[in-house]
Tab-separated table of C-alpha atoms and ligand atoms in Angstrom:
chain	number	residue	atom	x	y	z
W	1	MET	CA	-21.787	-35.283	10.360
W	2	ALA	CA	-23.890	-35.679	7.221
W	3	ASP	CA	-26.464	-33.154	8.450
W	4	LEU	CA	-23.830	-30.536	9.155
W	5	GLN	CA	-22.189	-30.999	5.742
W	6	ALA	CA	-25.582	-30.744	4.009
W	7	GLU	CA	-26.280	-27.563	5.982
W	8	LEU	CA	-22.957	-26.003	4.971
W	9	ASP	CA	-23.575	-26.874	1.299
W	10	ARG	CA	-27.049	-25.322	1.492
W	11	ILE	CA	-25.726	-22.132	3.144
W	12	ASP	CA	-22.928	-21.899	0.563
W	13	ALA	CA	-25.478	-22.090	-2.282
W	14	GLU	CA	-27.764	-19.507	-0.650
W	15	ILE	CA	-24.951	-17.061	0.113
W	16	ARG	CA	-23.658	-17.252	-3.473
W	17	ALA	CA	-27.042	-16.054	-4.715
W	18	ALA	CA	-26.621	-12.767	-2.777
W	19	GLU	CA	-26.697	-9.505	-4.702
W	20	ASP	CA	-24.932	-7.309	-2.163
W	21	TRP	CA	-21.504	-8.679	-1.167
W	22	GLY	CA	-20.518	-5.640	0.966
W	23	GLU	CA	-17.344	-3.591	0.444
W	24	VAL	CA	-13.736	-4.761	0.832
W	25	ALA	CA	-11.511	-2.822	3.261
W	26	ALA	CA	-10.108	-0.029	1.098
W	27	TYR	CA	-7.775	1.527	3.694
W	28	ILE	CA	-5.292	-1.343	3.305
W	29	PRO	CA	-4.524	-1.352	-0.462
W	30	GLU	CA	-3.441	-5.013	-0.512
W	31	LEU	CA	-6.846	-6.008	0.924
W	32	ALA	CA	-8.685	-3.736	-1.524
W	33	ARG	CA	-7.388	-5.959	-4.357
W	34	VAL	CA	-9.128	-9.103	-3.081
W	35	PRO	CA	-12.140	-10.046	-5.306
W	36	LYS	CA	-15.177	-9.734	-3.067
W	37	ARG	CA	-17.369	-12.486	-4.542
W	38	GLN	CA	-15.778	-15.227	-2.470
W	39	PHE	CA	-17.201	-17.249	0.390
W	40	ALA	CA	-16.041	-20.069	2.636
W	41	ILE	CA	-17.371	-21.792	5.727
W	42	ALA	CA	-15.725	-24.498	7.858
W	43	VAL	CA	-16.723	-26.162	11.117
W	44	ALA	CA	-14.488	-28.189	13.461
W	45	THR	CA	-16.603	-30.048	15.995
W	46	ALA	CA	-15.734	-31.043	19.564
W	47	ASP	CA	-15.832	-34.709	18.549
W	48	GLY	CA	-13.132	-34.221	15.903
W	49	ALA	CA	-15.073	-33.791	12.646
W	50	LEU	CA	-14.197	-31.111	10.079
W	51	CYS	CA	-16.780	-30.057	7.491
W	52	ALA	CA	-16.423	-27.240	4.955
W	53	ALA	CA	-18.024	-25.647	1.916
W	54	GLY	CA	-17.095	-22.923	-0.561
W	55	GLU	CA	-13.524	-21.654	-0.972
W	56	ALA	CA	-12.428	-23.213	2.321
W	57	GLY	CA	-8.898	-23.896	1.057
W	58	GLN	CA	-8.290	-20.293	-0.010
W	59	SER	CA	-5.990	-18.258	2.274
W	60	PHE	CA	-7.172	-14.873	3.497
W	61	SER	CA	-5.798	-12.156	5.751
W	62	LEU	CA	-6.764	-12.869	9.348
W	63	GLN	CA	-6.417	-9.244	10.513
W	64	SER	CA	-8.302	-8.694	13.778
W	65	VAL	CA	-9.135	-12.364	14.231
W	66	THR	CA	-5.480	-12.630	15.348
W	67	LYS	CA	-6.361	-10.465	18.357
W	68	VAL	CA	-7.934	-13.499	20.044
W	69	PHE	CA	-4.690	-15.493	19.813
W	70	ALA	CA	-2.630	-12.450	20.852
W	71	LEU	CA	-4.825	-11.885	23.895
W	72	ALA	CA	-4.477	-15.529	24.948
W	73	ILE	CA	-0.673	-15.148	24.767
W	74	ALA	CA	-0.589	-11.766	26.550
W	75	LEU	CA	-2.724	-13.089	29.408
W	76	GLY	CA	-0.372	-16.057	29.644
W	77	ARG	CA	2.586	-13.682	29.987
W	78	SER	CA	1.138	-10.936	32.179
W	79	GLY	CA	-2.000	-12.372	33.764
W	80	ASP	CA	-4.356	-9.848	35.320
W	81	GLN	CA	-1.712	-7.094	35.161
W	82	LEU	CA	-2.787	-6.592	31.561
W	83	TRP	CA	-6.124	-5.185	32.752
W	84	ALA	CA	-4.388	-2.174	34.286
W	85	ARG	CA	-3.581	-1.139	30.705
W	86	VAL	CA	-6.800	-2.073	28.872
W	87	GLY	CA	-10.477	-2.384	29.847
W	88	ARG	CA	-13.078	-5.099	29.303
W	89	GLU	CA	-16.174	-3.144	28.241
W	90	PRO	CA	-17.832	-2.988	24.826
W	91	SER	CA	-16.811	0.229	23.109
W	92	GLY	CA	-19.898	1.247	21.148
W	93	SER	CA	-17.404	3.024	18.877
W	94	ALA	CA	-15.711	2.145	15.602
W	95	PHE	CA	-12.758	-0.276	15.693
W	96	ASN	CA	-10.284	2.519	14.992
W	97	SER	CA	-11.911	5.318	17.024
W	98	ILE	CA	-9.543	7.925	18.469
W	99	ILE	CA	-11.991	10.085	20.410
W	100	GLN	CA	-12.861	7.501	23.077
W	101	LEU	CA	-9.193	6.895	23.824
W	102	GLU	CA	-8.635	10.538	24.705
W	103	HIS	CA	-11.794	10.717	26.803
W	104	GLU	CA	-10.625	7.723	28.819
W	105	GLY	CA	-7.078	8.892	29.445
W	106	GLY	CA	-5.323	6.478	27.089
W	107	ARG	CA	-6.723	3.222	28.541
W	108	PRO	CA	-8.476	1.481	25.637
W	109	ARG	CA	-12.007	0.228	26.322
W	110	ASN	CA	-11.262	-3.389	25.420
W	111	PRO	CA	-8.511	-5.580	23.921
W	112	PHE	CA	-10.235	-6.028	20.537
W	113	ILE	CA	-10.618	-2.431	19.334
W	114	ASN	CA	-7.416	-1.341	17.616
W	115	ALA	CA	-6.058	0.754	20.508
W	116	GLY	CA	-6.558	-2.163	22.904
W	117	ALA	CA	-5.044	-4.681	20.516
W	118	ILE	CA	-1.997	-2.451	20.058
W	119	VAL	CA	-1.530	-2.523	23.857
W	120	VAL	CA	-1.880	-6.327	23.854
W	121	THR	CA	0.783	-6.704	21.147
W	122	ASP	CA	2.976	-4.197	23.021
W	123	GLU	CA	2.692	-6.426	26.099
W	124	ILE	CA	3.751	-9.520	24.118
W	125	LEU	CA	6.660	-7.547	22.640
W	126	ALA	CA	7.987	-6.117	25.917
W	127	GLY	CA	11.582	-7.134	26.611
W	128	ARG	CA	12.306	-8.760	23.248
W	129	GLU	CA	12.569	-8.232	19.523
W	130	PRO	CA	9.598	-8.215	17.104
W	131	ARG	CA	10.720	-11.392	15.372
W	132	HIS	CA	10.603	-13.301	18.657
W	133	ALA	CA	7.177	-11.969	19.571
W	134	LEU	CA	5.875	-12.726	16.069
W	135	SER	CA	7.363	-16.168	16.154
W	136	GLU	CA	5.509	-16.887	19.424
W	137	ILE	CA	2.224	-15.674	17.916
W	138	VAL	CA	2.629	-17.723	14.719
W	139	GLN	CA	3.710	-20.804	16.709
W	140	PHE	CA	0.658	-20.481	18.952
W	141	VAL	CA	-1.656	-20.302	15.930
W	142	ARG	CA	0.093	-23.274	14.291
W	143	ALA	CA	-0.181	-25.323	17.496
W	144	ALA	CA	-3.864	-24.418	17.800
W	145	ALA	CA	-4.533	-25.421	14.182
W	146	GLY	CA	-2.224	-28.451	14.277
W	147	ASP	CA	-0.760	-27.174	11.004
W	148	GLU	CA	2.717	-25.762	10.353
W	149	ASP	CA	1.721	-24.255	7.003
W	150	ILE	CA	0.548	-20.901	8.404
W	151	HIS	CA	2.508	-17.733	7.553
W	152	ILE	CA	2.610	-13.945	7.592
W	153	ASN	CA	1.932	-12.156	4.287
W	154	ARG	CA	4.624	-9.464	4.279
W	155	ALA	CA	3.098	-7.528	1.384
W	156	VAL	CA	-0.084	-7.039	3.439
W	157	ALA	CA	1.945	-5.952	6.498
W	158	GLN	CA	3.922	-3.453	4.400
W	159	SER	CA	0.783	-2.142	2.756
W	160	GLU	CA	-0.767	-1.460	6.157
W	161	THR	CA	2.473	0.070	7.478
W	162	ARG	CA	2.493	2.553	4.583
W	163	HIS	CA	-1.146	3.515	5.019
W	164	GLY	CA	-1.738	2.953	8.739
W	165	HIS	CA	-1.946	6.596	9.761
W	166	ARG	CA	-4.907	5.984	12.034
W	167	ASN	CA	-3.114	3.250	13.947
W	168	PHE	CA	0.010	5.423	14.198
W	169	SER	CA	-2.177	8.129	15.760
W	170	LEU	CA	-3.567	5.646	18.267
W	171	ALA	CA	-0.117	4.274	19.136
W	172	HIS	CA	1.410	7.726	19.590
W	173	PHE	CA	-1.513	8.774	21.737
W	174	LEU	CA	-1.051	5.655	23.884
W	175	ALA	CA	2.651	6.531	24.182
W	176	SER	CA	1.795	10.091	25.230
W	177	CYS	CA	-0.300	8.581	28.046
W	178	GLU	CA	2.584	6.291	29.005
W	179	ASN	CA	0.574	3.243	28.037
W	180	LEU	CA	3.133	1.842	25.591
W	181	LYS	CA	6.243	-0.054	26.720
W	182	ASN	CA	7.968	-0.021	23.319
W	183	PRO	CA	8.471	2.732	20.716
W	184	PRO	CA	5.209	3.174	18.708
W	185	GLU	CA	6.890	2.176	15.406
W	186	LYS	CA	8.216	-1.043	16.924
W	187	THR	CA	4.897	-2.060	18.463
W	188	LEU	CA	2.977	-1.181	15.305
W	189	GLY	CA	5.417	-3.032	13.061
W	190	THR	CA	4.747	-6.124	15.178
W	191	TYR	CA	0.983	-5.495	15.245
W	192	PHE	CA	0.761	-5.076	11.450
W	193	HIS	CA	2.698	-8.314	10.881
W	194	GLN	CA	0.495	-10.122	13.417
W	195	CYS	CA	-2.622	-8.913	11.568
W	196	ALA	CA	-1.109	-10.097	8.245
W	197	ILE	CA	-1.149	-13.784	9.243
W	198	GLU	CA	-2.990	-15.750	6.561
W	199	MET	CA	-5.099	-18.854	6.946
W	200	THR	CA	-7.768	-20.802	5.134
W	201	ALA	CA	-11.245	-21.162	6.636
W	202	ARG	CA	-10.428	-24.826	7.296
W	203	GLN	CA	-7.259	-23.904	9.205
W	204	LEU	CA	-9.063	-21.196	11.172
W	205	ALA	CA	-11.874	-23.536	12.243
W	206	LEU	CA	-9.233	-25.981	13.496
W	207	ALA	CA	-7.284	-23.186	15.214
W	208	GLY	CA	-10.424	-22.153	17.113
W	209	ARG	CA	-10.831	-25.579	18.769
W	210	PHE	CA	-8.798	-24.503	21.805
W	211	LEU	CA	-11.664	-22.137	22.645
W	212	ILE	CA	-14.419	-24.791	22.505
W	213	GLY	CA	-13.462	-25.937	25.977
W	214	PRO	CA	-12.444	-29.362	27.297
W	215	PRO	CA	-12.052	-31.995	26.134
W	216	ALA	CA	-12.041	-30.652	22.554
W	217	GLY	CA	-8.935	-29.385	20.810
W	218	PRO	CA	-5.428	-28.666	22.041
W	219	ARG	CA	-5.170	-27.648	25.736
W	220	LEU	CA	-3.372	-24.348	25.212
W	221	ILE	CA	-4.999	-22.309	28.010
W	222	SER	CA	-6.987	-22.946	31.196
W	223	THR	CA	-10.757	-23.488	31.228
W	224	GLN	CA	-11.247	-20.240	33.116
W	225	ARG	CA	-9.315	-18.352	30.447
W	226	ILE	CA	-11.307	-20.043	27.677
W	227	ARG	CA	-14.525	-18.796	29.292
W	228	ARG	CA	-13.158	-15.286	29.714
W	229	LEU	CA	-11.939	-15.046	26.120
W	230	ASN	CA	-15.343	-16.203	24.907
W	231	ALA	CA	-17.028	-13.567	27.095
W	232	LEU	CA	-14.886	-10.844	25.528
W	233	MET	CA	-15.561	-12.166	22.025
W	234	LEU	CA	-19.295	-12.060	22.675
W	235	THR	CA	-19.335	-8.549	24.129
W	236	CYS	CA	-16.552	-6.872	22.107
W	237	GLY	CA	-15.676	-9.127	19.143
W	238	HIS	CA	-17.597	-7.153	16.527
W	239	TYR	CA	-16.801	-3.620	17.707
W	240	ASP	CA	-19.884	-1.370	17.616
W	241	GLY	CA	-21.702	-4.196	15.809
W	242	SER	CA	-21.303	-6.599	18.771
W	243	GLY	CA	-24.859	-6.182	20.058
W	244	ASP	CA	-26.350	-6.748	16.607
W	245	PHE	CA	-24.139	-9.815	16.101
W	246	ALA	CA	-25.110	-11.292	19.502
W	247	TYR	CA	-28.785	-10.678	18.705
W	248	ARG	CA	-28.604	-12.258	15.258
W	249	VAL	CA	-26.095	-15.082	15.784
W	250	GLY	CA	-25.881	-15.600	19.549
W	251	ILE	CA	-22.371	-17.042	19.884
W	252	PRO	CA	-18.957	-15.533	20.831
W	253	ALA	CA	-17.063	-14.519	17.703
W	254	LYS	CA	-14.241	-12.315	16.457
W	255	SER	CA	-14.193	-10.599	13.076
W	256	GLY	CA	-11.391	-9.154	10.955
W	257	VAL	CA	-11.363	-6.628	8.107
W	258	GLY	CA	-9.998	-9.358	5.820
W	259	GLY	CA	-13.569	-10.710	5.943
W	260	GLY	CA	-12.951	-13.626	8.286
W	261	ILE	CA	-14.940	-14.435	11.422
W	262	LEU	CA	-14.110	-17.070	14.036
W	263	GLY	CA	-17.168	-18.155	16.027
W	264	ILE	CA	-17.220	-20.512	19.016
W	265	VAL	CA	-20.127	-22.686	20.113
W	266	PRO	CA	-18.898	-23.581	23.620
W	267	GLY	CA	-18.589	-27.315	24.121
W	268	VAL	CA	-19.736	-27.989	20.563
W	269	ALA	CA	-17.770	-26.470	17.685
W	270	SER	CA	-15.448	-23.854	16.230
W	271	VAL	CA	-16.714	-22.153	13.072
W	272	ALA	CA	-14.782	-20.089	10.521
W	273	VAL	CA	-16.435	-18.063	7.775
W	274	TRP	CA	-14.850	-15.836	5.176
W	275	SER	CA	-16.221	-13.387	2.661
W	276	PRO	CA	-14.111	-10.256	2.013
W	277	GLY	CA	-16.942	-7.738	1.616
W	278	LEU	CA	-17.683	-5.867	4.857
W	279	ASN	CA	-20.759	-4.246	6.389
W	280	ARG	CA	-20.791	-0.749	7.859
W	281	TYR	CA	-19.187	-1.915	11.103
W	282	GLY	CA	-16.186	-3.414	9.269
W	283	ASN	CA	-17.381	-7.004	9.787
W	284	SER	CA	-17.904	-9.532	6.967
W	285	LYS	CA	-21.366	-8.934	5.558
W	286	LEU	CA	-22.107	-12.367	4.139
W	287	GLY	CA	-19.959	-14.087	6.768
W	288	THR	CA	-22.318	-12.727	9.412
W	289	GLU	CA	-25.346	-13.822	7.391
W	290	ALA	CA	-23.904	-17.307	6.984
W	291	LEU	CA	-23.282	-17.631	10.724
W	292	GLU	CA	-26.805	-16.436	11.419
W	293	ARG	CA	-28.199	-19.141	9.114
W	294	LEU	CA	-25.935	-21.844	10.535
W	295	ALA	CA	-26.735	-21.018	14.173
W	296	ARG	CA	-30.447	-21.126	13.419
W	297	ALA	CA	-30.239	-24.369	11.418
W	298	MET	CA	-28.121	-26.179	14.030
W	299	ASP	CA	-29.927	-24.617	17.007
W	300	TRP	CA	-26.626	-23.194	18.270
W	301	SER	CA	-26.673	-20.348	20.797
W	302	VAL	CA	-25.161	-19.554	24.173
W	303	PHE	CA	-28.527	-18.247	25.325
K	1	LIG	N1	-5.014	-4.419	10.894
K	1	LIG	C1	-6.328	-3.846	10.958
K	1	LIG	C2	-6.255	-2.452	11.551
K	1	LIG	O1	-5.555	-2.261	12.489
K	1	LIG	C3	-7.238	-4.735	11.763
K	1	LIG	C4	-8.625	-4.199	11.897
K	1	LIG	C5	-9.678	-5.278	11.830
K	1	LIG	O2	-9.432	-6.346	11.305
K	1	LIG	O3	-10.802	-5.033	12.293
K	1	LIG	O4	-6.879	-1.548	11.096
């Protein structure tokens, strides 16, 4: 994989020369403290190689990237019943929008906007305690990465709990529409801890292998489910920036406000990028640029 490694080194050098590194997520104080001039890229290929450049051993807050793993688990538990509670259409609205939820009677547009992800976590939580649900989520991520050294950062979870007024609004609104099975505080406590899972770019690239499709990576879910998760990542993974991301990068991917993005090149590779500064959609600014450069250089696209 000499070509791939050379490409990652070149992208790392180019990205570091950037003047505008975006803005870190200020609404979660613990994330606002992260220095924004950091960048990492890692690629795990279907044939078992792992290449990386930049700060690929530095842990970062996964945030909404965890929604992909949570959705895989929720679909495993509830199957198609989940879709009665949450839709599968791109939202065209911000990740934390409230207005669309009211318009649509409390059924979130898709499982990756916050309201939808809260429903997904609520589904995983139903009938048990938060620590059991969280343990299943962390175990799934560890199994996907093949690495036990993956943990929840409790300071980040507490920071979001103290300042998560917007998500409390969404959860209470869902409850008022009878679309929450657990008390809002209990579901949100679980959701905030899920979002506070930390990983390095190297670990995240490895964890994404289960979405590359057979025969690559651990067989955690069926081929049909792999395809469906990738479809949702492509259409909804970057919130109201999903169309722009598909146009520029052309692969399924999921972003998080910690600055991480997990991208999947079906049949070929799992890619993780991280740079904490965000663009106006709440997606990593330089992470997106790096993926755009990599996809072009490697001729990777689903189109
Ligand atoms: N925990 C974050 C929130 O709910 C996740 C958002 C994101 O990463 O896009 O606001």
